[in-house]
Tab-separated table of C-alpha atoms in Angstrom:
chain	number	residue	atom	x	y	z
A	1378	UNK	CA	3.809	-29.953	69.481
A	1379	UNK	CA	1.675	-28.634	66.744
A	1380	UNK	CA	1.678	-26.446	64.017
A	1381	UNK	CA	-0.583	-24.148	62.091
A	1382	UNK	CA	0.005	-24.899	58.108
A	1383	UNK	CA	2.049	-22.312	56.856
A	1384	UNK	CA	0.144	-19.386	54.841
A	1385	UNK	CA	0.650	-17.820	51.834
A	1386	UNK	CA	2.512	-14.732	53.822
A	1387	UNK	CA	4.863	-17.345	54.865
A	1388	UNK	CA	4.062	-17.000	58.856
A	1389	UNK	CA	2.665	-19.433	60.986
A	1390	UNK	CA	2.223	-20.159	65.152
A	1391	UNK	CA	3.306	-23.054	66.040
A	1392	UNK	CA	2.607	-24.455	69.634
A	1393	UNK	CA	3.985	-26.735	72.096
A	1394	UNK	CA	1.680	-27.048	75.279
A	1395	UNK	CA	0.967	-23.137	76.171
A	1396	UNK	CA	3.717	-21.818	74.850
A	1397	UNK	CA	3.180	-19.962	71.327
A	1398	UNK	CA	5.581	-18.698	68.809
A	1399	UNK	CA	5.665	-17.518	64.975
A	1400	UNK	CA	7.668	-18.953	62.619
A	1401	UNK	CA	8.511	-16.365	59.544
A	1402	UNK	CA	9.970	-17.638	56.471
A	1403	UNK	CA	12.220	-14.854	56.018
A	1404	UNK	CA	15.633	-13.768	57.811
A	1405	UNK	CA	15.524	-12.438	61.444
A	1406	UNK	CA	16.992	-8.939	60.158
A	1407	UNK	CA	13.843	-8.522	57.444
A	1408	UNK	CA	11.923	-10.054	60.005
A	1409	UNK	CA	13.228	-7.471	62.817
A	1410	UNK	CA	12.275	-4.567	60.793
A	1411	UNK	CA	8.881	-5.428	60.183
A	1412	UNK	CA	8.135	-6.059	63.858
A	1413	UNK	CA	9.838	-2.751	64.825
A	1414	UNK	CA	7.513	-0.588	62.498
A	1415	UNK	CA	4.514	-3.012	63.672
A	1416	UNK	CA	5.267	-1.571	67.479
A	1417	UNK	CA	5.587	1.947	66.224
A	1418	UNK	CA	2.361	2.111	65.011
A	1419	UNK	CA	0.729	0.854	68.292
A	1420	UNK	CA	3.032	3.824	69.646
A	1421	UNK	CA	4.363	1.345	71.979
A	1422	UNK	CA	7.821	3.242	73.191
A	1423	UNK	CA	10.901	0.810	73.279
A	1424	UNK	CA	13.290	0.239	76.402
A	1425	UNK	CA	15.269	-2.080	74.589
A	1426	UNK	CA	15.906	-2.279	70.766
A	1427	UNK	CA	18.471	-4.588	70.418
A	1428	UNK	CA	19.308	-6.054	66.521
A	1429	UNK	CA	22.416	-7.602	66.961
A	1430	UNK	CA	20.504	-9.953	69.978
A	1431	UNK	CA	17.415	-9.752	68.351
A	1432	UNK	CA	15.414	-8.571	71.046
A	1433	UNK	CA	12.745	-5.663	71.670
A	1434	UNK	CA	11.247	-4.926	74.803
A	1435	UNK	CA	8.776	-2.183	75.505
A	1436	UNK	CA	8.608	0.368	78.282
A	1437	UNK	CA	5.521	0.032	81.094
A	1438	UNK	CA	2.805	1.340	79.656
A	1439	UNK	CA	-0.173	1.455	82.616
A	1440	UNK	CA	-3.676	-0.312	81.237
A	1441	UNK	CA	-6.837	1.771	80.837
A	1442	UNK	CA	-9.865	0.743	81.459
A	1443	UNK	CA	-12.058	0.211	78.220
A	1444	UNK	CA	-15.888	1.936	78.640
A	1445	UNK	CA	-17.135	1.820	74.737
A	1446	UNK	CA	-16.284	3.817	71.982
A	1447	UNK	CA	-18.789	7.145	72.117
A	1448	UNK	CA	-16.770	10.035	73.021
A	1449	UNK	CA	-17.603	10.574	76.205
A	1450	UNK	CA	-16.575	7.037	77.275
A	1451	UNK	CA	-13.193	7.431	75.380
A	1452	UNK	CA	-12.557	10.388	77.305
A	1453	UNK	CA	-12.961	8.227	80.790
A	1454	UNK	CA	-11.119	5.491	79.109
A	1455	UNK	CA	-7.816	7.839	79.101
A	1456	UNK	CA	-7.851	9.203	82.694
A	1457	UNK	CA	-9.691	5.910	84.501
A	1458	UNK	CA	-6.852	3.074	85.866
A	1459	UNK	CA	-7.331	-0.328	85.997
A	1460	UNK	CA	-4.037	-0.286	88.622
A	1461	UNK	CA	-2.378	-2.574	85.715
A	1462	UNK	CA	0.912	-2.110	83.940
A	1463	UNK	CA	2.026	-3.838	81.245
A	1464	UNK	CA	5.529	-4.688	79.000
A	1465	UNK	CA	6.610	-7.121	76.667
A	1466	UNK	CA	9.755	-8.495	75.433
A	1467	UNK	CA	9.623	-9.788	72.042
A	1468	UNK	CA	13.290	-11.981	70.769
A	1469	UNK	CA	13.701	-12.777	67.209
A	1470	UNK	CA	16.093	-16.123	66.723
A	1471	UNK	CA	17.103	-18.200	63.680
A	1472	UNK	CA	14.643	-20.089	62.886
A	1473	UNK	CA	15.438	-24.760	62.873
A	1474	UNK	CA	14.456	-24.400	59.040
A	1475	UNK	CA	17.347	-22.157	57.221
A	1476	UNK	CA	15.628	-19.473	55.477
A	1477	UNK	CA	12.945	-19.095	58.553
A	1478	UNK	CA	12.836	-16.699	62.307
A	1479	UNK	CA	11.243	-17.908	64.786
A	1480	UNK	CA	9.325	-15.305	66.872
A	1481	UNK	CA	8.125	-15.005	70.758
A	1482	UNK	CA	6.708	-12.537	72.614
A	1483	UNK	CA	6.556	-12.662	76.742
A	1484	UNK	CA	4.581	-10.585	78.761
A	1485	UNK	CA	5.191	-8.990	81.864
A	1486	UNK	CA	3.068	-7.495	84.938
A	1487	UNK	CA	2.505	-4.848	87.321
A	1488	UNK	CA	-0.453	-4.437	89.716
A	1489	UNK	CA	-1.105	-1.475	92.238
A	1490	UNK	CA	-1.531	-2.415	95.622
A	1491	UNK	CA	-1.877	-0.319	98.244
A	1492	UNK	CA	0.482	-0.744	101.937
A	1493	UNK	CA	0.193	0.824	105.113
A	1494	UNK	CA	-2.396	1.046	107.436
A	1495	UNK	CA	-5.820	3.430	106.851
A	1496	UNK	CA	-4.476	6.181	108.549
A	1497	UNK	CA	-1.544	6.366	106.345
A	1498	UNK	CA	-2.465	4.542	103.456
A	1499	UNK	CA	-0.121	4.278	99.967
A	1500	UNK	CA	0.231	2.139	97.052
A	1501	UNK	CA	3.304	1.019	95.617
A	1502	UNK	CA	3.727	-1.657	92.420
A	1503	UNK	CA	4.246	-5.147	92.793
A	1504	UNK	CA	4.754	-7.957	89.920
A	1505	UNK	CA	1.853	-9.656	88.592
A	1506	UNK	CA	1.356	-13.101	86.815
A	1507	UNK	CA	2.700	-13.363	83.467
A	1508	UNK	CA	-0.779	-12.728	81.230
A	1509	UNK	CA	-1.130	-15.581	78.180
A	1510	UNK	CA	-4.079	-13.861	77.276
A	1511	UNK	CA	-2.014	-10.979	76.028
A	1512	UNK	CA	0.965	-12.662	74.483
A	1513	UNK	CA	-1.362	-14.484	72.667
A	1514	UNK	CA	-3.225	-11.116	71.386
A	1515	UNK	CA	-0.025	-9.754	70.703
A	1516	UNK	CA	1.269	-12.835	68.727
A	1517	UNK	CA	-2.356	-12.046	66.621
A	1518	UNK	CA	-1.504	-8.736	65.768
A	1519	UNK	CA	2.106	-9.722	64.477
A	1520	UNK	CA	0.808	-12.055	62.377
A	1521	UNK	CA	-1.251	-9.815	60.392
A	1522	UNK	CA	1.881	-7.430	60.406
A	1523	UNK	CA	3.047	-10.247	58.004
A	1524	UNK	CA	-0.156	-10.186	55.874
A	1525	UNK	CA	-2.627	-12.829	57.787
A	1526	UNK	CA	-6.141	-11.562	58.250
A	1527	UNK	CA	-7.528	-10.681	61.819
A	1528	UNK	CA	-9.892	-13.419	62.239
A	1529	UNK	CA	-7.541	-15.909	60.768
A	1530	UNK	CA	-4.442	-14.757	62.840
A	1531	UNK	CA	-6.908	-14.628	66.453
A	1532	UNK	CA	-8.131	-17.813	65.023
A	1533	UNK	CA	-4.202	-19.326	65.404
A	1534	UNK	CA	-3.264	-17.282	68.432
A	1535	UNK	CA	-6.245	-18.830	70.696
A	1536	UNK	CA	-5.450	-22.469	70.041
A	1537	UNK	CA	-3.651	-24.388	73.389
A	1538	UNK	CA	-2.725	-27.650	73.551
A	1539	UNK	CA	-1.807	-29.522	76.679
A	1540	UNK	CA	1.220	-29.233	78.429
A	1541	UNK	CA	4.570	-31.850	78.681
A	1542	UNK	CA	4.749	-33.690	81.523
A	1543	UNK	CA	7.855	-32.610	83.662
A	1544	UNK	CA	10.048	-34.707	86.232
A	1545	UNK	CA	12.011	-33.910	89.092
A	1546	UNK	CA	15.747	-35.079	89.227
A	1547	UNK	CA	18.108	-33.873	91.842
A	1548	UNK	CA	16.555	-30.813	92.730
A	1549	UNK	CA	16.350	-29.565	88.876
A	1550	UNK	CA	12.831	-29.266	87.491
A	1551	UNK	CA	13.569	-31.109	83.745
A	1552	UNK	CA	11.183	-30.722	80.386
A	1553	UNK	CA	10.850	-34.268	79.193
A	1554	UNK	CA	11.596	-32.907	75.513
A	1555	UNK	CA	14.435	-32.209	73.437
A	1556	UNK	CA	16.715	-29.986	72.930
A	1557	UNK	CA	14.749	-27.740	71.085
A	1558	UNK	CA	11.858	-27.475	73.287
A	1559	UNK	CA	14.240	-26.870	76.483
A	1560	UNK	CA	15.953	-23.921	74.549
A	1561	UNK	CA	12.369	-21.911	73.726
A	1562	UNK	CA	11.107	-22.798	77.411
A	1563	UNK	CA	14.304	-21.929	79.089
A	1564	UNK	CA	14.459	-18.687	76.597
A	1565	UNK	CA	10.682	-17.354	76.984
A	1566	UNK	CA	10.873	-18.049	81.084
A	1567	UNK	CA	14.445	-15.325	81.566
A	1568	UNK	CA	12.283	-13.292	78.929
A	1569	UNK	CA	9.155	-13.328	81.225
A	1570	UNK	CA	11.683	-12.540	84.809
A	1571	UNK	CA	12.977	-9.494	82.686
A	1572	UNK	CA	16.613	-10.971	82.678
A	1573	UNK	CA	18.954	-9.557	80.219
A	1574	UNK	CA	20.657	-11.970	78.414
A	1575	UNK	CA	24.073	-11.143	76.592
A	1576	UNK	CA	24.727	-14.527	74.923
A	1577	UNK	CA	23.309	-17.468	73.592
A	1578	UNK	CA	25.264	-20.700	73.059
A	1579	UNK	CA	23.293	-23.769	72.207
């Protein structure tokens, strides 16, 4: 596990293999508000906004395709599809260290595929592989909701370290880790199946 050194804004990532998180040192319902007026100024609309469980989830938005910045490109941009939808769920929890939240985002995918045969052809949407790339990007913003810089907060967000090794036992895929590693693992994967999750009991 590793961790970023904590900034003067009090927020840093910490890391354990691919898995990413932010650590706030402030409580989860000062933290919650800052993340909700974060997503309403990328006019992301929420499905789920959820204080008492600490979780926000956004509503599919589909993925444009990006052609440059002119006018006539950003006019494409908006009515061109990359067949690529998009959510994320973002929890807010406690943080180990009283006085902190800890914060992760998971991403998840839909990509247009089309069924039937050429004579009556149709697309329908299908889940896609959960995209790093874009948890990490939206870890990067969040931390300069908290005051980091943009180069210093995509400087955090694009470090990886390697993975655990895991074990089999009985059927049961098993983290060799502790108890705090199994909970954000076991967290971040319902978050990434879209599960909704009413309670959580260490």
């Amino acid at each position: 596990q590793a961790a970023a050194p904590v900034s003067k804004t009090g927020v840093k990532l910490e890391r354990d293999g691919s898995q990413r998180w932010l650590v706030v040192q402030d409580a989860p319902d000062r933290v919650l508000v800052r993340v909700r007026n974060h997503l309403a100024g990328r006019k992301l609309d929420m499905a789920i906004d959820d204080p008492k469980s600490g979780i926000f989830e956004t509503e599919w938005k589909e993925r444009k395709i990006n052609l440059g910045t002119n006018a006539l490109t950003r006019m494409l941009s908006s009515v061109r599809s990359t067949g690529l939808r998009d959510k994320f769920r973002i929890r807010i929890e406690p943080g180990r260290v009283a006085g902190t939240s800890e914060v992760y985002v998971s991403h998840q995918g839909l990509e247009e595929v089309v069924i039937g045969d050429s004579s009556n052809p149709a697309t329908t949407w299908q889940p896609r592989a959960t995209d790093r790339e874009a948890e990490a990007q939206l870890l990067a913003a969040l931390m300069t909701s908290f005051g980091l810089s943009e180069q210093e907060a995509k400087d955090q967000a694009g470090q990886a370290v390697a993975g655990s090794a895991l074990k089999v036992k009985d059927g049961l895929l098993l983290q060799q880790q502790d108890l705090d590693r199994a909970w954000r693992r076991v967290g971040q994967a319902l978050d990434r199946s879209g599960f909704v999750i009413e309670d959580r009991d260490r």
